[in-house]
mmCIF file of N, CA and C in Angstrom:
data_model
loop_
_atom_site.group_PDB
_atom_site.id
_atom_site.type_symbol
_atom_site.label_atom_id
_atom_site.label_comp_id
_atom_site.label_asym_id
_atom_site.label_seq_id
_atom_site.Cartn_x
_atom_site.Cartn_y
_atom_site.Cartn_z
ATOM 1 N N MET S 355 -105.055 -28.073 -106.395
ATOM 2 C CA MET S 355 -106.316 -28.600 -106.865
ATOM 3 C C MET S 355 -106.492 -28.152 -108.307
ATOM 4 N N ARG S 356 -106.894 -29.080 -109.122
ATOM 5 C CA ARG S 356 -107.225 -28.765 -110.512
ATOM 6 C C ARG S 356 -108.595 -29.353 -110.804
ATOM 7 N N ASP S 357 -109.257 -28.803 -111.756
ATOM 8 C CA ASP S 357 -110.575 -29.292 -112.188
ATOM 9 C C ASP S 357 -111.598 -29.271 -111.062
ATOM 10 N N GLY S 358 -111.357 -28.482 -110.016
ATOM 11 C CA GLY S 358 -112.320 -28.326 -108.940
ATOM 12 C C GLY S 358 -112.375 -29.443 -107.926
ATOM 13 N N SER S 359 -111.793 -30.616 -108.216
ATOM 14 C CA SER S 359 -111.900 -31.718 -107.265
ATOM 15 C C SER S 359 -110.682 -32.629 -107.226
ATOM 16 N N LYS S 360 -109.692 -32.400 -108.071
ATOM 17 C CA LYS S 360 -108.514 -33.262 -108.102
ATOM 18 C C LYS S 360 -107.320 -32.507 -107.532
ATOM 19 N N PHE S 361 -106.511 -33.211 -106.769
ATOM 20 C CA PHE S 361 -105.360 -32.615 -106.100
ATOM 21 C C PHE S 361 -104.083 -33.173 -106.707
ATOM 22 N N TRP S 362 -103.149 -32.287 -107.009
ATOM 23 C CA TRP S 362 -101.924 -32.678 -107.696
ATOM 24 C C TRP S 362 -100.699 -32.137 -106.981
ATOM 25 N N CYS S 363 -99.598 -32.841 -107.120
ATOM 26 C CA CYS S 363 -98.274 -32.349 -106.751
ATOM 27 C C CYS S 363 -97.425 -32.548 -107.996
ATOM 28 N N GLY S 364 -97.172 -31.458 -108.716
ATOM 29 C CA GLY S 364 -96.515 -31.585 -110.018
ATOM 30 C C GLY S 364 -97.433 -32.328 -110.969
ATOM 31 N N ASP S 365 -96.964 -33.438 -111.496
ATOM 32 C CA ASP S 365 -97.777 -34.257 -112.399
ATOM 33 C C ASP S 365 -98.424 -35.439 -111.701
ATOM 34 N N GLU S 366 -98.257 -35.540 -110.382
ATOM 35 C CA GLU S 366 -98.775 -36.686 -109.638
ATOM 36 C C GLU S 366 -100.139 -36.374 -109.022
ATOM 37 N N LEU S 367 -101.136 -37.192 -109.358
ATOM 38 C CA LEU S 367 -102.472 -37.060 -108.784
ATOM 39 C C LEU S 367 -102.443 -37.592 -107.354
ATOM 40 N N LEU S 368 -102.909 -36.793 -106.397
ATOM 41 C CA LEU S 368 -102.920 -37.190 -104.990
ATOM 42 C C LEU S 368 -104.280 -37.762 -104.619
ATOM 43 N N PRO S 369 -104.306 -38.840 -103.835
ATOM 44 C CA PRO S 369 -105.567 -39.496 -103.490
ATOM 45 C C PRO S 369 -106.285 -38.831 -102.315
ATOM 46 N N LEU S 370 -106.721 -37.587 -102.487
ATOM 47 C CA LEU S 370 -107.447 -36.882 -101.429
ATOM 48 C C LEU S 370 -108.920 -36.805 -101.782
ATOM 49 N N ARG S 371 -109.757 -37.008 -100.789
ATOM 50 C CA ARG S 371 -111.200 -36.906 -101.023
ATOM 51 C C ARG S 371 -111.737 -35.525 -100.691
ATOM 52 N N LEU S 372 -111.151 -34.888 -99.676
ATOM 53 C CA LEU S 372 -111.616 -33.571 -99.236
ATOM 54 C C LEU S 372 -110.468 -32.574 -99.285
ATOM 55 N N ALA S 373 -110.794 -31.344 -99.611
ATOM 56 C CA ALA S 373 -109.781 -30.288 -99.625
ATOM 57 C C ALA S 373 -109.421 -29.922 -98.192
ATOM 58 N N PRO S 374 -108.151 -29.991 -97.828
ATOM 59 C CA PRO S 374 -107.775 -29.572 -96.479
ATOM 60 C C PRO S 374 -107.957 -28.063 -96.324
ATOM 61 N N GLN S 375 -108.417 -27.647 -95.153
ATOM 62 C CA GLN S 375 -108.589 -26.226 -94.874
ATOM 63 C C GLN S 375 -107.274 -25.595 -94.422
ATOM 64 N N ARG S 376 -106.433 -26.408 -93.763
ATOM 65 C CA ARG S 376 -105.112 -25.959 -93.327
ATOM 66 C C ARG S 376 -104.112 -27.062 -93.659
ATOM 67 N N VAL S 377 -102.966 -26.675 -94.191
ATOM 68 C CA VAL S 377 -101.936 -27.645 -94.566
ATOM 69 C C VAL S 377 -100.695 -27.398 -93.724
ATOM 70 N N GLY S 378 -100.164 -28.467 -93.138
ATOM 71 C CA GLY S 378 -98.928 -28.391 -92.377
ATOM 72 C C GLY S 378 -97.776 -28.956 -93.192
ATOM 73 N N MET S 379 -96.568 -28.508 -92.863
ATOM 74 C CA MET S 379 -95.365 -28.992 -93.544
ATOM 75 C C MET S 379 -94.364 -29.441 -92.491
ATOM 76 N N TYR S 380 -93.659 -30.523 -92.798
ATOM 77 C CA TYR S 380 -92.607 -31.012 -91.913
ATOM 78 C C TYR S 380 -91.354 -31.231 -92.747
ATOM 79 N N LEU S 381 -90.255 -30.614 -92.361
ATOM 80 C CA LEU S 381 -88.985 -30.749 -93.061
ATOM 81 C C LEU S 381 -88.054 -31.640 -92.252
ATOM 82 N N ASP S 382 -87.591 -32.713 -92.873
ATOM 83 C CA ASP S 382 -86.559 -33.563 -92.289
ATOM 84 C C ASP S 382 -85.322 -33.389 -93.160
ATOM 85 N N ASP S 383 -84.488 -32.438 -92.789
ATOM 86 C CA ASP S 383 -83.319 -32.078 -93.589
ATOM 87 C C ASP S 383 -82.352 -33.250 -93.729
ATOM 88 N N GLU S 384 -82.148 -34.002 -92.652
ATOM 89 C CA GLU S 384 -81.202 -35.125 -92.696
ATOM 90 C C GLU S 384 -81.658 -36.228 -93.646
ATOM 91 N N GLU S 385 -82.952 -36.500 -93.694
ATOM 92 C CA GLU S 385 -83.487 -37.543 -94.577
ATOM 93 C C GLU S 385 -83.808 -37.012 -95.969
ATOM 94 N N GLY S 386 -83.792 -35.694 -96.125
ATOM 95 C CA GLY S 386 -84.097 -35.103 -97.425
ATOM 96 C C GLY S 386 -85.570 -35.196 -97.778
ATOM 97 N N GLU S 387 -86.433 -34.982 -96.792
ATOM 98 C CA GLU S 387 -87.878 -35.097 -97.017
ATOM 99 C C GLU S 387 -88.620 -33.841 -96.572
ATOM 100 N N ILE S 388 -89.611 -33.470 -97.355
ATOM 101 C CA ILE S 388 -90.585 -32.455 -96.966
ATOM 102 C C ILE S 388 -91.943 -33.127 -97.060
ATOM 103 N N SER S 389 -92.658 -33.180 -95.943
ATOM 104 C CA SER S 389 -93.970 -33.821 -95.903
ATOM 105 C C SER S 389 -95.054 -32.783 -95.692
ATOM 106 N N PHE S 390 -96.177 -33.010 -96.330
ATOM 107 C CA PHE S 390 -97.349 -32.155 -96.200
ATOM 108 C C PHE S 390 -98.460 -32.985 -95.573
ATOM 109 N N TYR S 391 -99.221 -32.351 -94.692
ATOM 110 C CA TYR S 391 -100.301 -33.072 -94.029
ATOM 111 C C TYR S 391 -101.468 -32.136 -93.773
ATOM 112 N N ASN S 392 -102.640 -32.727 -93.591
ATOM 113 C CA ASN S 392 -103.840 -31.985 -93.228
ATOM 114 C C ASN S 392 -103.671 -31.574 -91.769
ATOM 115 N N ALA S 393 -103.570 -30.285 -91.504
ATOM 116 C CA ALA S 393 -103.293 -29.802 -90.151
ATOM 117 C C ALA S 393 -104.460 -30.025 -89.192
ATOM 118 N N ASP S 394 -105.668 -30.185 -89.700
ATOM 119 C CA ASP S 394 -106.819 -30.426 -88.828
ATOM 120 C C ASP S 394 -106.929 -31.891 -88.423
ATOM 121 N N THR S 395 -106.722 -32.799 -89.379
ATOM 122 C CA THR S 395 -106.872 -34.232 -89.101
ATOM 123 C C THR S 395 -105.535 -34.937 -88.911
ATOM 124 N N ARG S 396 -104.448 -34.249 -89.226
ATOM 125 C CA ARG S 396 -103.085 -34.787 -89.189
ATOM 126 C C ARG S 396 -102.878 -35.943 -90.170
ATOM 127 N N ALA S 397 -103.710 -36.008 -91.183
ATOM 128 C CA ALA S 397 -103.579 -37.039 -92.211
ATOM 129 C C ALA S 397 -102.477 -36.651 -93.194
ATOM 130 N N HIS S 398 -101.633 -37.612 -93.520
ATOM 131 C CA HIS S 398 -100.537 -37.393 -94.465
ATOM 132 C C HIS S 398 -101.104 -37.117 -95.852
ATOM 133 N N ILE S 399 -100.551 -36.114 -96.542
ATOM 134 C CA ILE S 399 -100.967 -35.785 -97.906
ATOM 135 C C ILE S 399 -99.924 -36.264 -98.904
ATOM 136 N N HIS S 400 -98.666 -35.868 -98.698
ATOM 137 C CA HIS S 400 -97.635 -36.210 -99.679
ATOM 138 C C HIS S 400 -96.258 -35.925 -99.097
ATOM 139 N N THR S 401 -95.263 -36.691 -99.526
ATOM 140 C CA THR S 401 -93.877 -36.454 -99.131
ATOM 141 C C THR S 401 -93.007 -36.346 -100.373
ATOM 142 N N LEU S 402 -92.201 -35.306 -100.410
ATOM 143 C CA LEU S 402 -91.216 -35.116 -101.472
ATOM 144 C C LEU S 402 -89.850 -35.488 -100.915
ATOM 145 N N THR S 403 -89.053 -36.202 -101.697
ATOM 146 C CA THR S 403 -87.720 -36.609 -101.271
ATOM 147 C C THR S 403 -86.687 -36.067 -102.249
ATOM 148 N N ASP S 404 -85.614 -35.502 -101.695
ATOM 149 C CA ASP S 404 -84.543 -34.961 -102.530
ATOM 150 C C ASP S 404 -83.287 -34.845 -101.669
ATOM 151 N N THR S 405 -82.207 -34.444 -102.266
ATOM 152 C CA THR S 405 -80.973 -34.171 -101.537
ATOM 153 C C THR S 405 -80.817 -32.660 -101.450
ATOM 154 N N PHE S 406 -80.805 -32.148 -100.228
ATOM 155 C CA PHE S 406 -80.695 -30.715 -100.018
ATOM 156 C C PHE S 406 -79.225 -30.365 -99.815
ATOM 157 N N THR S 407 -78.660 -29.615 -100.745
ATOM 158 C CA THR S 407 -77.244 -29.255 -100.660
ATOM 159 C C THR S 407 -77.037 -27.791 -100.291
ATOM 160 N N GLU S 408 -78.128 -27.018 -100.307
ATOM 161 C CA GLU S 408 -78.049 -25.605 -99.960
ATOM 162 C C GLU S 408 -79.187 -25.265 -99.007
ATOM 163 N N THR S 409 -79.181 -24.038 -98.506
ATOM 164 C CA THR S 409 -80.244 -23.564 -97.634
ATOM 165 C C THR S 409 -81.567 -23.577 -98.385
ATOM 166 N N LEU S 410 -82.610 -24.071 -97.729
ATOM 167 C CA LEU S 410 -83.936 -24.115 -98.342
ATOM 168 C C LEU S 410 -84.702 -22.838 -98.052
ATOM 169 N N SER S 411 -85.469 -22.404 -99.017
ATOM 170 C CA SER S 411 -86.402 -21.292 -98.854
ATOM 171 C C SER S 411 -87.772 -21.793 -99.263
ATOM 172 N N ILE S 412 -88.783 -21.384 -98.546
ATOM 173 C CA ILE S 412 -90.140 -21.837 -98.836
ATOM 174 C C ILE S 412 -90.819 -20.849 -99.773
ATOM 175 N N LEU S 413 -91.418 -21.380 -100.810
ATOM 176 C CA LEU S 413 -92.230 -20.600 -101.734
ATOM 177 C C LEU S 413 -93.521 -21.370 -101.942
ATOM 178 N N LEU S 414 -94.617 -20.806 -101.490
ATOM 179 C CA LEU S 414 -95.920 -21.442 -101.667
ATOM 180 C C LEU S 414 -96.650 -20.761 -102.800
ATOM 181 N N TYR S 415 -97.218 -21.557 -103.672
ATOM 182 C CA TYR S 415 -97.961 -21.023 -104.804
ATOM 183 C C TYR S 415 -99.278 -21.779 -104.926
ATOM 184 N N PRO S 416 -100.269 -21.403 -104.128
ATOM 185 C CA PRO S 416 -101.569 -22.060 -104.255
ATOM 186 C C PRO S 416 -102.217 -21.641 -105.568
ATOM 187 N N SER S 417 -102.534 -22.604 -106.396
ATOM 188 C CA SER S 417 -103.064 -22.275 -107.723
ATOM 189 C C SER S 417 -104.583 -22.209 -107.752
ATOM 190 N N HIS S 418 -105.221 -22.397 -106.599
ATOM 191 C CA HIS S 418 -106.683 -22.315 -106.540
ATOM 192 C C HIS S 418 -107.097 -20.851 -106.655
ATOM 193 N N ARG S 419 -107.967 -20.574 -107.563
ATOM 194 C CA ARG S 419 -108.440 -19.194 -107.750
ATOM 195 C C ARG S 419 -109.872 -19.073 -107.246
ATOM 196 N N ARG S 420 -110.088 -18.096 -106.405
ATOM 197 C CA ARG S 420 -111.460 -17.841 -105.934
ATOM 198 C C ARG S 420 -112.233 -17.131 -107.021
ATOM 199 N N ARG S 421 -113.481 -17.485 -107.137
ATOM 200 C CA ARG S 421 -114.323 -16.862 -108.167
ATOM 201 C C ARG S 421 -115.288 -15.898 -107.550
#
């Protein structure tokens, strides 16, 4: 989330109206996809596609800062 109300993945603005309270991830290694979804409503948020040639490690970096 940037600017308090906009959601981004890299440079791509995501069309979300509400901030999800819990986010789920689904990895499809064979298809080369990692999908993110709202864990409460199961609504799709975004899917990243790539070719995975090595073991994946998860690194989460939530950039939202509490004030």
